[in-house]
Each structure stands twice: as structure tokens, then as C-alpha cells.
Short mmCIF file of C-alpha atoms in Angstrom, two decimals:
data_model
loop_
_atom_site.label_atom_id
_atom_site.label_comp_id
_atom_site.label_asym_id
_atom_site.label_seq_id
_atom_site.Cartn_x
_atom_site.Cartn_y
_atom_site.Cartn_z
CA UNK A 418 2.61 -20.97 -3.66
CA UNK A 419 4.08 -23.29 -5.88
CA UNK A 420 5.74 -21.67 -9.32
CA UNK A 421 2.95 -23.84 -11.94
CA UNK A 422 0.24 -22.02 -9.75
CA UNK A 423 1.13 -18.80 -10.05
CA UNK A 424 2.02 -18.95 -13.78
CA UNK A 425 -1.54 -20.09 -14.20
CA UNK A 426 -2.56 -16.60 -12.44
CA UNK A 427 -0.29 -14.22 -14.38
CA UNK A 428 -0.26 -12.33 -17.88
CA UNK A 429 2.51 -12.86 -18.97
CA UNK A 430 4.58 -9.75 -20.63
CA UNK A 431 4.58 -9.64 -24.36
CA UNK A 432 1.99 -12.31 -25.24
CA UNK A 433 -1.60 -11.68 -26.47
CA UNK A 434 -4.47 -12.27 -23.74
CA UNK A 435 -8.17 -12.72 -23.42
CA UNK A 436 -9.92 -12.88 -20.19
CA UNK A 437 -11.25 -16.25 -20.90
CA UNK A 438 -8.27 -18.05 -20.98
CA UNK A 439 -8.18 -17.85 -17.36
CA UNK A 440 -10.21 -19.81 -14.96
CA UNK A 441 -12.23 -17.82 -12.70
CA UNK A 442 -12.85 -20.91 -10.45
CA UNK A 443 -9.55 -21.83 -9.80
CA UNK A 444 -8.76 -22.84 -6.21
CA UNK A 445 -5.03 -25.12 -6.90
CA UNK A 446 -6.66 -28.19 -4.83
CA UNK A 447 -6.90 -26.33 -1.53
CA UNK A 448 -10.23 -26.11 0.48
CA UNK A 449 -11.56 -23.08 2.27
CA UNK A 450 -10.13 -23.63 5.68
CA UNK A 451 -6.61 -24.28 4.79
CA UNK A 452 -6.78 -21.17 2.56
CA UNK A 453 -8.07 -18.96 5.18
CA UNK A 454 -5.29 -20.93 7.61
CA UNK A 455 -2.69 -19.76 5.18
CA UNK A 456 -4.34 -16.52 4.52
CA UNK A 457 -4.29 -15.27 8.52
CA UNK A 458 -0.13 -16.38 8.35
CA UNK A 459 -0.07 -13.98 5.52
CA UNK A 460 -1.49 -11.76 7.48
CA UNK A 461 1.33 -11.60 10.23
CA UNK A 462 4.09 -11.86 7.78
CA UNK A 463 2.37 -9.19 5.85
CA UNK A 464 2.55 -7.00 9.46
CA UNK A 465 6.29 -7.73 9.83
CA UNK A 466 7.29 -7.13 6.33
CA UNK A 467 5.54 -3.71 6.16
CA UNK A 468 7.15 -2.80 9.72
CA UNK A 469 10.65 -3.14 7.78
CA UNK A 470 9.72 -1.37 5.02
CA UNK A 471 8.47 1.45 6.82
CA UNK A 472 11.57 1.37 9.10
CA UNK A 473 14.38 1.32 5.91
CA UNK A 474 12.39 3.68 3.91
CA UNK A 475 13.64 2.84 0.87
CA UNK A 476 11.25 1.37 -0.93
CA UNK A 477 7.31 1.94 -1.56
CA UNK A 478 4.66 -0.39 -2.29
CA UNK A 479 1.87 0.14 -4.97
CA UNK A 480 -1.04 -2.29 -5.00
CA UNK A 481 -3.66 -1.67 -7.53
CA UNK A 482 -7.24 -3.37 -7.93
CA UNK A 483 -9.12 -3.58 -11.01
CA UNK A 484 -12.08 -5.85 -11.31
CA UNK A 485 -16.35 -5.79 -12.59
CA UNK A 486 -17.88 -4.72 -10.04
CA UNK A 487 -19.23 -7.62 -6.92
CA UNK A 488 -15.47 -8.91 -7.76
CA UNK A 489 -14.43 -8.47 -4.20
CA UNK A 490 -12.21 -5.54 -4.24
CA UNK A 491 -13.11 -3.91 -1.24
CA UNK A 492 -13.10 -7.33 0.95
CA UNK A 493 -9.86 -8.29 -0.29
CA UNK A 494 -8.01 -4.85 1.18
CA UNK A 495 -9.77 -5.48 4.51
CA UNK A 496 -9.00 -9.51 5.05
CA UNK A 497 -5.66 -9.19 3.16
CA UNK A 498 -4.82 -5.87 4.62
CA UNK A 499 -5.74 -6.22 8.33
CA UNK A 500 -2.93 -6.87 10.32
CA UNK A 501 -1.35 -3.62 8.81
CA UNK A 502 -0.09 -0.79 10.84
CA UNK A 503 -2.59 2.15 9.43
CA UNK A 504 0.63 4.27 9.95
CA UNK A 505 2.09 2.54 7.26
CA UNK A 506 -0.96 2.20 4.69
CA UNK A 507 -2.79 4.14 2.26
CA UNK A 508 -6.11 3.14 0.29
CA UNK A 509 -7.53 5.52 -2.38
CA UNK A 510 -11.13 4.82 -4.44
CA UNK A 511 -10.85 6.22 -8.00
CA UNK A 512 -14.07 7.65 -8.51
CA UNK A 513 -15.22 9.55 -11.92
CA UNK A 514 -12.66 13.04 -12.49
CA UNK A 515 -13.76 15.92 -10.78
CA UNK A 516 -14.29 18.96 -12.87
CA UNK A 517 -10.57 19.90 -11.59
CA UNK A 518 -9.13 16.82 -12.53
CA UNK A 519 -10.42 17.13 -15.56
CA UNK A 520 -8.55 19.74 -16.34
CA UNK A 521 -5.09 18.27 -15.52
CA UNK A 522 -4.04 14.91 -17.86
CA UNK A 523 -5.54 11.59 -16.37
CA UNK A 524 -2.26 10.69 -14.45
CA UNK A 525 -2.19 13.85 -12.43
CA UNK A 526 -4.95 13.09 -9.61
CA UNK A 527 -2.98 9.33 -9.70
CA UNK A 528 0.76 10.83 -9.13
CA UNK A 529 -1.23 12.92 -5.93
CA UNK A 530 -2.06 9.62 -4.59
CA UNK A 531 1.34 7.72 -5.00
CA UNK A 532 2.66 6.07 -1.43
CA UNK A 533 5.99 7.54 -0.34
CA UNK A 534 8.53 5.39 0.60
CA UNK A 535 8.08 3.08 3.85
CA UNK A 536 4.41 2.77 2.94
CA UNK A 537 2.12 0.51 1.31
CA UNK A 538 -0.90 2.78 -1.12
CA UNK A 539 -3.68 0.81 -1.99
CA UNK A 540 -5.61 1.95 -5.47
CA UNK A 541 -9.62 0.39 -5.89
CA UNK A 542 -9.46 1.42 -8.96
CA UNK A 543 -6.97 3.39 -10.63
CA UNK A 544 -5.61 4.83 -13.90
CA UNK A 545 -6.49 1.63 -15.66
CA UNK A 546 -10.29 3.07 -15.40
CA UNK A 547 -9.20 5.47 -18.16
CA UNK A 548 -8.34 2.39 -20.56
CA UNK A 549 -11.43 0.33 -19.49
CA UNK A 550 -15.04 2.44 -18.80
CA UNK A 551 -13.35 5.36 -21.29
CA UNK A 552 -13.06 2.41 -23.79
CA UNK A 553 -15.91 0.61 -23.09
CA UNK A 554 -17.79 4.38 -23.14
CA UNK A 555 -15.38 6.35 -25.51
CA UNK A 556 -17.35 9.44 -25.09
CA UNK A 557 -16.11 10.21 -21.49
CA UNK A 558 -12.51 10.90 -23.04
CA UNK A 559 -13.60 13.80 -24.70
CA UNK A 560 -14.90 15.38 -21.13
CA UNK A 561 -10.68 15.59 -20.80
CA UNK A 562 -10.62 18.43 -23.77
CA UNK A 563 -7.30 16.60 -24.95
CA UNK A 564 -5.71 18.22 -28.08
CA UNK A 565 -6.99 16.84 -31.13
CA UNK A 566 -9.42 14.93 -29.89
CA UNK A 567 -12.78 16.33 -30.42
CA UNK A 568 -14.90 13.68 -31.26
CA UNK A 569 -15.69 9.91 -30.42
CA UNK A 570 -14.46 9.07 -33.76
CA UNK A 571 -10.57 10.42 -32.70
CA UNK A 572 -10.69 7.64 -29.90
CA UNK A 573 -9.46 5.21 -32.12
CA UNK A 574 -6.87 2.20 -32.28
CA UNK A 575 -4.30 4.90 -32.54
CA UNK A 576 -5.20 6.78 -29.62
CA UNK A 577 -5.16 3.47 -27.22
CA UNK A 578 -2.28 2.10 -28.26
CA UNK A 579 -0.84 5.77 -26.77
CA UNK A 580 -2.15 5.60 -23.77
CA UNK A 581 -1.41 1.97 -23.37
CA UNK A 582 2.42 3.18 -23.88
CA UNK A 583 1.92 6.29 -21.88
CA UNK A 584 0.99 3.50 -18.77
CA UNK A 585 3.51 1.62 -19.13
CA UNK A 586 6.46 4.62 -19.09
CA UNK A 587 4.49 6.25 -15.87
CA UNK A 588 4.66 2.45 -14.16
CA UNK A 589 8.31 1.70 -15.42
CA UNK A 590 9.22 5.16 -13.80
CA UNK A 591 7.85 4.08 -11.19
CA UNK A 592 9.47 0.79 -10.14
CA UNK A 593 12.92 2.68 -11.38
CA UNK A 594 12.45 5.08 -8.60
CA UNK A 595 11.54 2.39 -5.51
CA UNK A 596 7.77 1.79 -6.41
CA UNK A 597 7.05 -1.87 -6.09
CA UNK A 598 3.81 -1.99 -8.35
CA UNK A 599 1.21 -4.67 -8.09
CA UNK A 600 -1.72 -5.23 -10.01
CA UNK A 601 -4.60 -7.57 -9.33
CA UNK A 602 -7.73 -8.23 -11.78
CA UNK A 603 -9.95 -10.15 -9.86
CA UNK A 604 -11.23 -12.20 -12.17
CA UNK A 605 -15.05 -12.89 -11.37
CA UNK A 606 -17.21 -14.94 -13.84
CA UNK A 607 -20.47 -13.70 -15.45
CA UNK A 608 -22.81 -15.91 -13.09
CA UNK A 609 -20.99 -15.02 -10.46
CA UNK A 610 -21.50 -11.47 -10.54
CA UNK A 611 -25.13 -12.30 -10.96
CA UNK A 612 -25.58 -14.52 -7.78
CA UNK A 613 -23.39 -11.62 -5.61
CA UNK A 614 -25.88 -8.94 -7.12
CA UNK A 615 -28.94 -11.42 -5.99
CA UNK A 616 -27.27 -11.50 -2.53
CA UNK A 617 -27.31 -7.84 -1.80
CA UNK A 618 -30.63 -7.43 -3.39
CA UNK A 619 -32.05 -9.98 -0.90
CA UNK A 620 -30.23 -9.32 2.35
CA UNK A 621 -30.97 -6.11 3.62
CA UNK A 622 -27.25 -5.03 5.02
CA UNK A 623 -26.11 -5.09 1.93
CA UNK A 624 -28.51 -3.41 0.07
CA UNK A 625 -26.25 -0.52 0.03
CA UNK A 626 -23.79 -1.87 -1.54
CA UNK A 627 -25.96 -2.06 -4.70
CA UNK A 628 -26.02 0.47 -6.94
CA UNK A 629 -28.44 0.50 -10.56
CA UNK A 630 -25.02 1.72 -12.55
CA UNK A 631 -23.96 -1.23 -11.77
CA UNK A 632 -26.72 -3.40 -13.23
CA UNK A 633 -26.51 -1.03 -16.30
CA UNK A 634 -22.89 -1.50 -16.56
CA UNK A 635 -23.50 -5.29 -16.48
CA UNK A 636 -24.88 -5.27 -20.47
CA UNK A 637 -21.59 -4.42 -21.62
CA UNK A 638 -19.77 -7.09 -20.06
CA UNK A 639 -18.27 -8.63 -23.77
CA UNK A 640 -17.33 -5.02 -23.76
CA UNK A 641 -15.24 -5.42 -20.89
CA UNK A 642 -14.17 -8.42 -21.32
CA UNK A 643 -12.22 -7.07 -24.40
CA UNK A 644 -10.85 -4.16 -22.55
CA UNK A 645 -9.52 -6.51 -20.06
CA UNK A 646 -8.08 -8.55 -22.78
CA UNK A 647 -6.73 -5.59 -24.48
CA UNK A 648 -5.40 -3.98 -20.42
CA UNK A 649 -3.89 -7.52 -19.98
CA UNK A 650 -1.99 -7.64 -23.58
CA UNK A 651 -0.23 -4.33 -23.80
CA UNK A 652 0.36 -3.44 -20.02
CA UNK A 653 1.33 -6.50 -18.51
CA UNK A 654 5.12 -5.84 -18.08
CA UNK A 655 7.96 -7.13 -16.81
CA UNK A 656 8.58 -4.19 -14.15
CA UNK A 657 4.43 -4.53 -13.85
CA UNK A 658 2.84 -7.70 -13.98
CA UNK A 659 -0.49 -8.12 -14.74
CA UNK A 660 -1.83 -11.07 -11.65
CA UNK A 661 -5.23 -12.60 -12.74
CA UNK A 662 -6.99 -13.24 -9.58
CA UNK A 663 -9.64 -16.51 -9.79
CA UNK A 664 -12.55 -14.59 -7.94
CA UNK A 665 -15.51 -16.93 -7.76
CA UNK A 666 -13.98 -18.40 -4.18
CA UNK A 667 -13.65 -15.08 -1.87
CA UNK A 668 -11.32 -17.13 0.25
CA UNK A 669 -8.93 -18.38 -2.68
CA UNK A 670 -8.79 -15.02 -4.07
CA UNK A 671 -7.74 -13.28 -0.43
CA UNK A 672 -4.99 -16.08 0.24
CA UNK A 673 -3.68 -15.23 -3.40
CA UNK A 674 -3.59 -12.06 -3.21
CA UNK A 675 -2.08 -11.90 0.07
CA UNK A 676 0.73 -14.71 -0.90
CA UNK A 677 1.65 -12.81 -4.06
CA UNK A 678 1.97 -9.66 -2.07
CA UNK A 679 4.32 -10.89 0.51
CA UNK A 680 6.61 -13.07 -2.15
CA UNK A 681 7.77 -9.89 -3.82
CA UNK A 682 8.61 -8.12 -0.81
CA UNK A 683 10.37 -10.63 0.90
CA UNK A 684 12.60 -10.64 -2.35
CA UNK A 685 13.58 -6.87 -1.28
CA UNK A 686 15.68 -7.77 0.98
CA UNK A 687 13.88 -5.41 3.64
CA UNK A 688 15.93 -5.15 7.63
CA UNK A 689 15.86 -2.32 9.87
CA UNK A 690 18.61 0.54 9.66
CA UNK A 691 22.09 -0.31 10.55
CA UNK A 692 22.67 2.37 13.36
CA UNK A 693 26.29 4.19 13.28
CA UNK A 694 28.82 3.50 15.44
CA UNK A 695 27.88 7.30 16.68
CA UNK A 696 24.39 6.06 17.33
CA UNK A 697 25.80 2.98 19.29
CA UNK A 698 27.37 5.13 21.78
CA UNK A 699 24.89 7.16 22.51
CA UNK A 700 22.15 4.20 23.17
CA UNK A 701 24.64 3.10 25.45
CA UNK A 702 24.69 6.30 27.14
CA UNK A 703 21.56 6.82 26.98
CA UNK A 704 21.21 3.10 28.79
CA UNK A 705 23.89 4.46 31.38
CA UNK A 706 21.88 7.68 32.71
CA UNK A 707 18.54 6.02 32.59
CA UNK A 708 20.07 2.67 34.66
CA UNK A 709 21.99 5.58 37.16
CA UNK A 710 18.38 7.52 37.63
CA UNK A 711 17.01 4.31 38.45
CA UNK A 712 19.55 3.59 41.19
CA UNK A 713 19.03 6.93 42.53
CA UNK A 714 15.49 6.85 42.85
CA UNK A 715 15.78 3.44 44.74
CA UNK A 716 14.43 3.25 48.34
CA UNK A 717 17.15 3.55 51.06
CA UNK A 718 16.51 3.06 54.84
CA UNK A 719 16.82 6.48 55.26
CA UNK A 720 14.03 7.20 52.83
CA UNK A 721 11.49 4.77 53.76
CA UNK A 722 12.22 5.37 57.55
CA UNK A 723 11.55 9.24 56.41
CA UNK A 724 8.46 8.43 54.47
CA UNK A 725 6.77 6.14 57.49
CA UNK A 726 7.51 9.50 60.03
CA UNK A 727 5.71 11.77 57.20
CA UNK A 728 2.57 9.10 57.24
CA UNK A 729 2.84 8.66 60.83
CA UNK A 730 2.53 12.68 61.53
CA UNK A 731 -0.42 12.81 58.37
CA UNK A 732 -2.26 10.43 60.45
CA UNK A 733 -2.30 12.35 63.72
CA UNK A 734 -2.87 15.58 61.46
CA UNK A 735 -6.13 14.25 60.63
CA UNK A 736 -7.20 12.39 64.08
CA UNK A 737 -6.92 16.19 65.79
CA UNK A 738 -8.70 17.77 63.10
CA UNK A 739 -11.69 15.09 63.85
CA UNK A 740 -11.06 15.81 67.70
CA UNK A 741 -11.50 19.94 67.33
#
């Protein structure tokens, strides 16, 4: 991916953003088959990248999805995600808090989730739902019984601007300790969204994917918009980059995701462990006794001449047991 496409696709740190000022259509002159061509050779060098970092277990690999809902979250993990050893790959759905995580700070049920090193984690959804529906829907924050806050009208500017900074020192911990973080908003357009919900309305095997909260949630979209606008402005970092994924074209949004992903790992430097000289040696005897069982288990005359004599008398066994 060349470097004027992918500045058009990220937030960059520091500088004030609004959703609309990036294209939602964007496809950077390629057509759907050569996407999906570069997409599956993603795919393998996706499978060899995460077989190193699983092997130097050094690093970890944080890949968080934010998006309206009919985006394309879930199709992205499972094109982008596919040639992945599930040994070496964790995906986690944020949901709303349960009544116990409720009772711990919003970050707690995320640091349960975190990948340990060798892996990749996978967030639909993550802690940025607690600067998005809890702004769009202020109320929800006081179901977290935080000090101080006791009514809608103590989720102000103030408060956000906290938990903005409070993001941003959890992430920059993060990537200090190993984490590689990634963030994706798939960036889906208003009509869009419509047509998708259309589809699963109309086409029974996916009626389950819809849901009426989602058509509810759908009236506030200026509301979201802002939030994104707002997520985009004050936690796009430079340890954590904000990527704005053009969603309208499932396969441009797959092959982008998937490119941006391996880029930044092949800039760790990832190998498999350097054995010690220790280690050496003892493959090489290891080699040694397995090669000398091997020669002793080879046929000689002697053997095979022994084995026909043991068939020969098994035959006649039998033929006098048939005789009797």
C-alpha cells in the first residue's frame, strides 16, 4: 500500500477530526478481484508472521474494531483472520457490563481480555464503547457508581476529556510493555448501513443478524458521528493510531485492514529463537540416537529369513487346525 493511501486512511495524532472528512467509498483505483487477490496473499503472510511471533514471544498484538453497526466487523476478523493458527489468536465481543463489571472501573473486564505475548487478541468492540454509546447515552455512566458522579449533568466536557486521557495512558502502557495496538473504525456511510439492514431484512439467513436496537440506535447517528469525531481527535496517538477504514466496499475494507496489519508487524523484526550452543548439541544428539535406532531396527537376512520361518509355521498352525 502506497504511503498517499494510507495517509488518506489515518487520524492523524494531534489534529482535530470529523468523520466526514473521510471517504467511506474509497477503493485507491483497485477493483474487487485484485483486492481480494491481494487480500488472500495477506492472508499467508499474515499466517507466517503470527507463527514468528508466537515462536519469539516477545511481543503481543492488539487489534481493536469499532464501527455502527452492518460496518462489517465481524466479516473482516473471519476473511482477514483466516489463515491464523487458532493457537495463536484471541477474539473477544464487548457486550454491555455485567452487574460484576460494573462494579470494577471500565478498564478492568478489558485488562482480563489483553493477548499475552506470542498472540494476536482481537476486540469487536472494546473500551472505546465507554466513550461512544456512554456519550451518545450519558445515562449508562452513572450505572458505574463512579465517585462524584451522580447525575447525567456530571458527565460533562470535563469528565470526557478524563477518560479520553485515562485511554490514552492504559494504551501507551500498553505498547511500552510489547502490546502492538491497532485500531480500525470501519467507516460505513449512512445509506450504506441502510441498504445492509434491507439485506438481512429480506434474505432469510441473515435475519438473525438483525436486531431492533440496532434500528433504534440508527436515529442517533449525528450523535455518533460526533463521538467518532471526538474518539478520532483526542485518542488517535502516536503509540495508537487511529486507521479509518472506507467500509462501503467489503472487499476494500478486508484487503486494508489486512495490509495495515501485516506492515506493522513486519517492522518488528519478528525470527524464531536463536537456540544455544547447549541446545545445538543436544539436537545433534538427539539426531545421533534416533539415526542409530533406525539402523538397528533395519531388516537383516537373519531377521527376514527368521520372520518367513515364523509365517511359514503360522500357516501350517492354521491348515491343521482346519484338518482336526
Amino acid at each position: 500500500m502506497k504511503k498517499e493511501v494510507l495517509k488518506k486512511m489515518i487520524a492523524k495524532p494531534g489534529e482535530k477530526h470529523k468523520v466526514s472528512g473521510f471517504e467511506t467509498d474509497f477503493t485507491a483505483n483497485l477493483n474487487k478481484e485484485d483486492a481480494e487477490k491481494l487480500l488472500s496473499e495477506n492472508v499467508e503472510k499474515l499466517s507466517r508472521l503470527q507463527d514468528k511471533l508466537y515462536a519469539q514471544d516477545r511481543y503481543s498484538v492488539l487489534v481493536i474494531f469499532q464501527a455502527m453497526d452492518a460496518a462489517g466487523k465481524d466479516g473482516t476478523v473471519k476473511h482477514v483472520m483466516s489463515g491464523i493458527n487458532p493457537q495463536g489468536c484471541q477474539v473477544f465481543s464487548f457486550k454491555a457490563p455485567s452487574a460484576e463489571e460494573l462494579d470494577h472501573d471500565y478498564l478492568w473486564r478489558i485488562y482480563r481480555c489483553l493477548p499475552e505475548r506470542g498472540r494476536i487478541g482481537i476486540f469487536n468492540r472494546s473500551h472505546y464503547e465507554d466513550v461512544l454509546v456512554a456519550k451518545v447515552h450519558p445515562a449508562i455512566v452513572l450505572n458505574g457508581k463512579l465517585p462524584k458522579v451522580t447525575k447525567v449533568e456530571d458527565v460533562n466536557d470535563k469528565f470526557w476529556k478524563k477518560r479520553y486521557r485515562q485511554i490514552n495512558d492504559f494504551e501507551r502502557h500498553l505498547t511500552e510493555n510489547g502490546t502492538i495496538v491497532l485500531k480500525f473504525f470501519l467507516n460505513v456511510s449512512h445509506d450504506e448501513q441502510e441498504k445492509r439492514f434491507l439485506a438481512r431484512l429480506e434474505d432469510e439467513s441473515k435475519n438473525w443478524k438483525f436486531s431492533a436496537a440496532d434500528l433504534k440506535e440508527r436515529q442517533y447517528w449525528d450523535d455518533y458521528m460526533n463521538a467518532y469525531s471526538d474518539m478520532l481527535t483526542h485518542t488517535s496517538t502516536d503509540e495508537a493510531p487511529w486507521y479509518v477504514i472506507p467500509a462501503d466496499n467489503k472487499w476494500f475494507m478486508r484487503y486494508a485492514v489486512g495490509q495495515i496489519i501485516c506492515k506493522r508487524m513486519e517492522e518488528l523484526d519478528l525470527h524464531y529463537p536463536v537456540l544455544t550452543d547447549e541446545a545445538k548439541q543436544n539436537i545433534e544428539a538427539a539426531k545421533k540416537i534416533l539415526a542409530d535406532n533406525k539402523e538397528k531396527e533395519k531388516p537383516t537376512p537373519k531377521k527376514v529369513q527368521a520372520a518367513k520361518a515364523k509365517k511359514t509355521k503360522t500357516i501350517k498352525d492354521k491348515s491343521r487346525s482346519r484338518t482336526k
